[in-house]
Coordinates of C-alpha atoms in Angstrom, one line a residue:
M1429 CA -61.6 -9.2 81.6
S1430 CA -64.7 -9.5 79.6
T1431 CA -65.8 -7.2 77.0
S1432 CA -69.1 -5.7 76.5
S1433 CA -69.9 -7.8 73.3
E1434 CA -68.8 -11.3 75.2
P1435 CA -71.4 -13.4 76.0
L1436 CA -71.5 -14.6 79.8
W1437 CA -73.0 -17.5 80.6
S1438 CA -74.0 -19.1 84.3
I1439 CA -72.6 -22.2 85.4
G1440 CA -75.4 -24.3 84.3
E1441 CA -75.2 -22.8 80.9
L1442 CA -71.6 -23.2 80.6
A1443 CA -72.1 -27.0 81.9
E1444 CA -74.9 -27.4 79.0
R1445 CA -72.5 -26.1 76.3
A1446 CA -69.6 -28.0 77.4
G1447 CA -71.6 -31.4 78.0
A1448 CA -70.6 -31.4 81.4
T1449 CA -72.5 -31.6 84.7
V1450 CA -72.8 -28.5 87.1
K1451 CA -71.0 -30.4 89.8
T1452 CA -67.8 -31.1 87.5
V1453 CA -67.9 -27.1 86.3
R1454 CA -68.2 -26.2 90.2
F1455 CA -65.3 -29.0 91.1
Y1456 CA -63.0 -27.6 88.7
S1457 CA -63.8 -24.0 89.4
D1458 CA -63.4 -24.0 93.2
R1459 CA -59.7 -25.7 92.7
G1460 CA -58.8 -22.7 90.7
L1461 CA -58.4 -24.5 87.4
L1462 CA -61.6 -22.7 86.0
P1463 CA -61.4 -19.1 86.8
E1464 CA -64.7 -17.0 86.6
T1465 CA -65.2 -14.2 84.2
A1466 CA -67.4 -12.0 86.2
R1467 CA -70.0 -12.3 89.0
S1468 CA -73.7 -11.1 88.5
G1469 CA -75.4 -8.7 90.7
G1470 CA -76.7 -11.2 93.0
G1471 CA -72.9 -12.8 93.5
H1472 CA -73.3 -15.7 91.0
R1473 CA -70.4 -16.8 88.6
R1474 CA -70.5 -16.0 85.2
Y1475 CA -68.1 -17.5 82.7
G1476 CA -67.2 -16.3 78.9
P1477 CA -66.0 -18.2 76.0
A1478 CA -62.3 -18.5 77.2
A1479 CA -63.6 -20.4 80.2
L1480 CA -65.6 -22.9 77.6
E1481 CA -62.3 -23.7 75.8
R1482 CA -60.5 -24.1 79.2
L1483 CA -63.2 -26.3 80.5
R1484 CA -62.9 -28.7 77.2
L1485 CA -59.2 -28.7 77.6
I1486 CA -59.5 -29.7 81.0
R1487 CA -61.9 -32.4 80.5
S1488 CA -59.5 -33.7 77.6
L1489 CA -56.6 -33.9 79.9
R1490 CA -58.7 -35.9 82.4
G1491 CA -59.9 -38.0 79.9
L1492 CA -56.0 -38.8 79.4
G1493 CA -55.4 -39.6 82.7
L1494 CA -53.5 -36.5 83.8
S1495 CA -53.6 -35.6 87.6
L1496 CA -55.0 -32.5 88.6
P1497 CA -51.4 -31.1 89.6
G1498 CA -50.4 -31.8 86.3
I1499 CA -53.2 -30.4 84.6
R1500 CA -52.6 -27.3 86.7
R1501 CA -49.0 -26.9 85.0
V1502 CA -50.3 -27.2 81.7
L1503 CA -52.7 -24.6 82.1
D1504 CA -50.4 -22.2 83.6
D1505 CA -48.1 -23.0 80.4
E1506 CA -48.2 -19.9 78.1
D1507 CA -47.9 -22.5 75.2
A1508 CA -50.8 -25.0 75.9
A1509 CA -49.3 -27.5 73.2
G1510 CA -45.6 -26.8 74.5
P1511 CA -43.2 -28.7 76.5
V1512 CA -45.0 -28.7 79.6
L1513 CA -48.0 -30.9 77.9
E1514 CA -45.4 -32.9 76.2
G1515 CA -43.7 -33.8 79.4
A1516 CA -47.0 -34.7 81.2
V1517 CA -48.3 -36.7 78.5
D1518 CA -44.7 -38.6 78.5
S1519 CA -44.8 -39.0 82.0
R1520 CA -48.5 -40.6 82.1
L1521 CA -47.3 -43.1 79.2
R1522 CA -44.6 -44.2 81.6
E1523 CA -47.3 -44.5 84.3
L1524 CA -49.7 -46.3 81.7
G1525 CA -47.0 -48.8 81.0
D1526 CA -46.1 -49.8 84.5
E1527 CA -49.7 -50.2 85.0
L1528 CA -50.2 -52.3 81.9
R1529 CA -47.1 -54.6 83.1
T1530 CA -48.7 -54.9 86.5
L1531 CA -51.9 -56.3 84.7
R1532 CA -50.3 -58.4 82.4
W1533 CA -48.5 -60.2 85.1
R1534 CA -51.9 -60.4 87.4
Q1535 CA -53.4 -61.9 84.2
A1536 CA -50.7 -64.8 83.6
A1537 CA -50.7 -65.4 87.6
L1538 CA -54.6 -66.0 87.4
E1539 CA -54.3 -68.2 84.1
L1540 CA -51.6 -70.1 86.1
V1541 CA -54.1 -70.6 89.3
R1542 CA -57.1 -71.4 86.8
D1543 CA -55.3 -73.8 84.7
C1544 CA -53.3 -75.9 87.2
P1545 CA -55.0 -79.1 88.8
P1546 CA -57.3 -78.2 91.7
A1547 CA -54.9 -80.5 94.3
R1548 CA -52.0 -77.9 93.2
R1549 CA -53.8 -74.7 93.2
A1550 CA -53.0 -73.9 97.0
G1551 CA -49.3 -74.5 96.5
R1552 CA -49.5 -72.2 93.4
L1553 CA -51.1 -69.7 95.2
N1554 CA -48.8 -69.9 98.0
L1555 CA -45.5 -69.5 95.5
L1556 CA -47.1 -66.5 94.0
S1557 CA -47.9 -64.7 97.2
A1558 CA -44.5 -64.1 97.9
L1559 CA -44.2 -62.5 94.4
S1560 CA -44.7 -58.7 93.6
T1561 CA -46.3 -57.8 90.4
P1562 CA -44.4 -57.0 88.3
P1563 CA -41.9 -59.2 90.2
S1564 CA -38.5 -57.6 91.6
T1565 CA -35.0 -59.0 90.4
A1566 CA -33.5 -58.0 93.7
P1567 CA -33.6 -61.3 95.4
L1568 CA -31.7 -63.0 92.5
A1569 CA -29.2 -60.2 92.6
R1570 CA -28.8 -61.2 96.2
F1571 CA -28.2 -64.6 95.5
W1572 CA -25.4 -64.3 93.4
R1573 CA -23.7 -61.8 95.4
G1574 CA -23.6 -64.4 97.8
W1575 CA -22.1 -66.8 95.5
L1576 CA -19.5 -64.8 93.9
P1577 CA -16.0 -63.9 95.8
P1578 CA -16.5 -61.6 98.6
R1579 CA -14.5 -58.3 97.7
M1580 CA -14.8 -58.9 94.0
P1581 CA -14.9 -55.4 92.1
A1582 CA -18.1 -53.8 91.8
R1583 CA -17.6 -53.4 87.9
A1584 CA -16.8 -56.9 87.4
T1585 CA -19.9 -58.1 89.7
A1586 CA -22.1 -55.7 87.8
A1587 CA -21.1 -57.2 84.5
F1588 CA -21.9 -60.7 85.5
L1589 CA -25.2 -59.7 87.2
E1590 CA -26.5 -58.3 84.0
V1591 CA -26.2 -61.6 82.1
A1592 CA -26.9 -63.9 85.1
V1593 CA -30.4 -62.2 86.4
P1594 CA -33.2 -62.8 83.8
Q1595 CA -35.5 -59.6 83.3
P1596 CA -39.1 -60.3 83.7
P1597 CA -40.9 -60.0 80.6
D1598 CA -43.4 -57.2 79.7
A1599 CA -46.1 -59.6 79.0
P1600 CA -45.4 -62.8 80.4
R1601 CA -47.0 -66.1 79.8
P1602 CA -48.0 -68.2 82.5
A1603 CA -45.1 -70.9 82.3
Q1604 CA -42.7 -67.6 82.7
V1605 CA -44.8 -66.5 85.9
L1606 CA -44.3 -70.0 87.3
A1607 CA -40.5 -70.1 86.5
F1608 CA -39.8 -66.6 88.2
A1609 CA -41.9 -67.5 91.2
R1610 CA -39.9 -70.5 91.5
L1611 CA -36.7 -68.7 91.0
H1612 CA -37.8 -66.1 93.6
A1613 CA -38.5 -69.0 96.2
M1614 CA -35.2 -70.7 95.3
T1615 CA -33.0 -67.5 95.7
T1616 CA -34.7 -66.6 99.1
A1617 CA -34.7 -69.8 100.5
P1618 CA -32.0 -70.7 103.2
C1619 CA -28.9 -72.2 101.9
P1620 CA -28.4 -75.8 102.5
E1621 CA -26.5 -76.5 105.7
G1622 CA -26.8 -72.9 106.6
R1623 CA -24.3 -71.5 103.9
R1624 CA -23.6 -71.5 100.3
P1625 CA -20.5 -73.2 99.6
Q1626 CA -17.9 -71.4 97.5
P1627 CA -16.4 -73.1 94.4
D1628 CA -12.7 -74.1 94.6
V1629 CA -11.7 -71.5 92.0
H1630 CA -12.8 -68.6 94.0
R1631 CA -10.6 -69.4 96.8
V1632 CA -7.5 -70.0 94.4
A1633 CA -8.3 -66.8 92.3
G1634 CA -9.1 -64.5 95.0
A1635 CA -11.3 -61.3 94.5
R1636 CA -9.3 -59.9 91.8
G1637 CA -8.7 -63.1 90.0
A1638 CA -12.4 -64.0 89.9
A1639 CA -13.1 -60.6 88.3
V1640 CA -10.5 -61.9 85.5
L1641 CA -12.1 -65.2 85.6
Y1642 CA -15.7 -64.1 85.1
A1643 CA -14.7 -61.7 82.4
G1644 CA -13.2 -64.8 80.4
L1645 CA -16.0 -66.8 81.1
T1646 CA -18.7 -64.2 80.0
E1647 CA -16.7 -63.8 76.3
A1648 CA -16.5 -67.8 76.5
F1649 CA -20.3 -68.0 77.2
A1650 CA -21.1 -65.4 74.3
L1651 CA -19.1 -67.2 71.9
A1652 CA -20.8 -70.7 73.0
G1653 CA -24.1 -68.5 72.8
T1654 CA -23.7 -68.5 69.0
H1655 CA -23.4 -72.2 68.9
L1656 CA -26.3 -72.8 71.1
R1657 CA -28.6 -70.5 68.8
R1658 CA -27.8 -72.6 65.8
A1659 CA -28.7 -76.0 67.8
Q1660 CA -25.0 -76.7 67.3
A1661 CA -23.6 -80.2 69.2
P1662 CA -20.5 -79.0 71.6
H1663 CA -17.2 -79.0 70.0
P1664 CA -13.5 -77.8 70.5
G1665 CA -12.8 -74.4 69.4
E1666 CA -12.8 -70.6 70.0
A1667 CA -15.6 -70.9 72.7
L1668 CA -13.6 -73.7 74.6
D1669 CA -10.6 -71.9 74.3
A1670 CA -11.9 -68.8 75.8
Y1671 CA -13.5 -70.8 78.4
V1672 CA -10.4 -73.0 79.4
A1673 CA -8.0 -69.8 79.1
A1674 CA -10.5 -68.1 81.8
Y1675 CA -9.9 -71.0 84.3
A1676 CA -6.0 -71.3 83.5
G1677 CA -5.7 -67.5 84.6
A1678 CA -7.7 -68.3 87.5
Y1679 CA -5.6 -71.2 88.8
R1680 CA -2.6 -69.3 87.6
S1681 CA -1.8 -72.2 85.3
R1682 CA -1.0 -72.7 81.1
D1683 CA -3.5 -74.4 79.1
T1684 CA -2.2 -77.4 78.4
P1685 CA -3.6 -81.1 77.5
G1686 CA -3.0 -81.9 81.1
F1687 CA -4.4 -79.1 82.3
R1688 CA -7.6 -79.4 80.5
R1689 CA -7.9 -82.8 81.7
L1690 CA -7.5 -81.7 85.2
L1691 CA -10.3 -78.8 84.6
A1692 CA -12.7 -81.3 83.2
G1693 CA -12.4 -83.5 86.4
R1694 CA -12.7 -80.3 88.6
L1695 CA -15.9 -78.7 86.9
A1696 CA -18.7 -80.7 88.6
A1697 CA -22.4 -79.9 88.2
E1698 CA -24.0 -77.6 90.6
P1699 CA -27.8 -78.9 91.2
R1700 CA -28.7 -75.7 92.8
L1701 CA -27.2 -73.5 90.0
D1702 CA -28.5 -76.2 87.3
Q1703 CA -31.8 -75.5 88.7
Y1704 CA -31.5 -71.8 88.7
W1705 CA -30.2 -71.9 85.0
R1706 CA -33.2 -74.2 83.8
L1707 CA -35.8 -71.9 85.6
A1708 CA -33.8 -68.7 84.1
A1709 CA -34.2 -70.4 80.5
I1710 CA -37.8 -70.8 80.9
V1711 CA -38.4 -66.8 82.0
L1712 CA -36.2 -66.1 78.8
S1713 CA -38.0 -68.2 76.4
E1714 CA -39.4 -66.7 73.0
P1715 CA -43.5 -67.0 72.2
G1716 CA -42.6 -69.3 69.4
G1717 CA -40.6 -71.8 71.5
G1718 CA -37.2 -70.3 71.0
V1719 CA -34.9 -70.4 74.4
Q1720 CA -32.2 -67.8 74.4
P1721 CA -28.8 -69.0 75.8
T1722 CA -28.2 -68.2 79.3
P1723 CA -24.9 -68.7 81.2
G1724 CA -25.8 -72.0 82.7
S1725 CA -26.7 -73.4 79.3
A1726 CA -23.5 -72.1 77.7
D1727 CA -21.6 -73.6 80.5
D1728 CA -23.2 -76.9 80.0
W1729 CA -22.2 -76.9 76.6
L1730 CA -18.8 -75.8 77.2
R1731 CA -18.4 -78.1 80.0
T1732 CA -19.6 -81.2 77.6
A1733 CA -17.2 -79.8 74.9
L1734 CA -14.3 -80.2 77.4
R1735 CA -14.9 -83.7 78.4
Q1736 CA -15.5 -85.1 75.0
E1737 CA -12.1 -83.4 74.2
T1738 CA -10.3 -84.7 77.0
G1739 CA -11.9 -88.3 76.9
T1740 CA -13.5 -88.0 80.4
A1741 CA -17.0 -88.0 79.2

């Protein structure tokens, strides 16, 4: 309620004091965000100083991009600077982060098209058209779920996917966009000859044994990653021992020189997987040119170390 000493303004006067338009004031008033203080004898709206402060707050919140429902919740809160406002600001910050990430991916994709030779632009556009912005990792996860043994325990599968599926960077370079687009195309393309062949070790180990195998391989890859970051050449040691132990458990064998020679002959390169890891390495590459180790690069390092040790290189 207004007091006899409280000034009352028309909608035009309130708009002028707030530096807004009459249309803006009427818009917020019609939606119940800016209640009138009184009515004139002719039925015209009148507003007091509290309405001016409220209008300034509304415009500030709109300037930050908050939605009208969000602004209403802030205005209904008794403490205008309390948890409701904090929650609304946090929500808007998350939305802006998502929007910025999308814009950065679109910018890098546009640069990729702009800077490629004209003869390749149509192909680049077709490749990028299948990719959402920012892209989803779901096709990559499905690819690996088809590769891993059926009925492998969910926890073991999730642990492997965490290291096998590269997360799209928030601010990608054009080369990273291209690599992720190629990963998407590769993992969504039909498998050669209609189905993805399963490695012999999957058949031998079974679902439970495969869980143990991949747990051991994850440990070996982490150890090999330390050597890869230091640019050290493949060599025998703890990483190779963990690698061989994982396969020995899967094949129900002991780690012997004979088993190592046999394993070196069994572990053949998989061209499709090698291509996957090459692209994943680009996605994970750092701005200064550094490359994060991937399970693929670690596996290459360990296989080379095994062949060197057993004389099968």
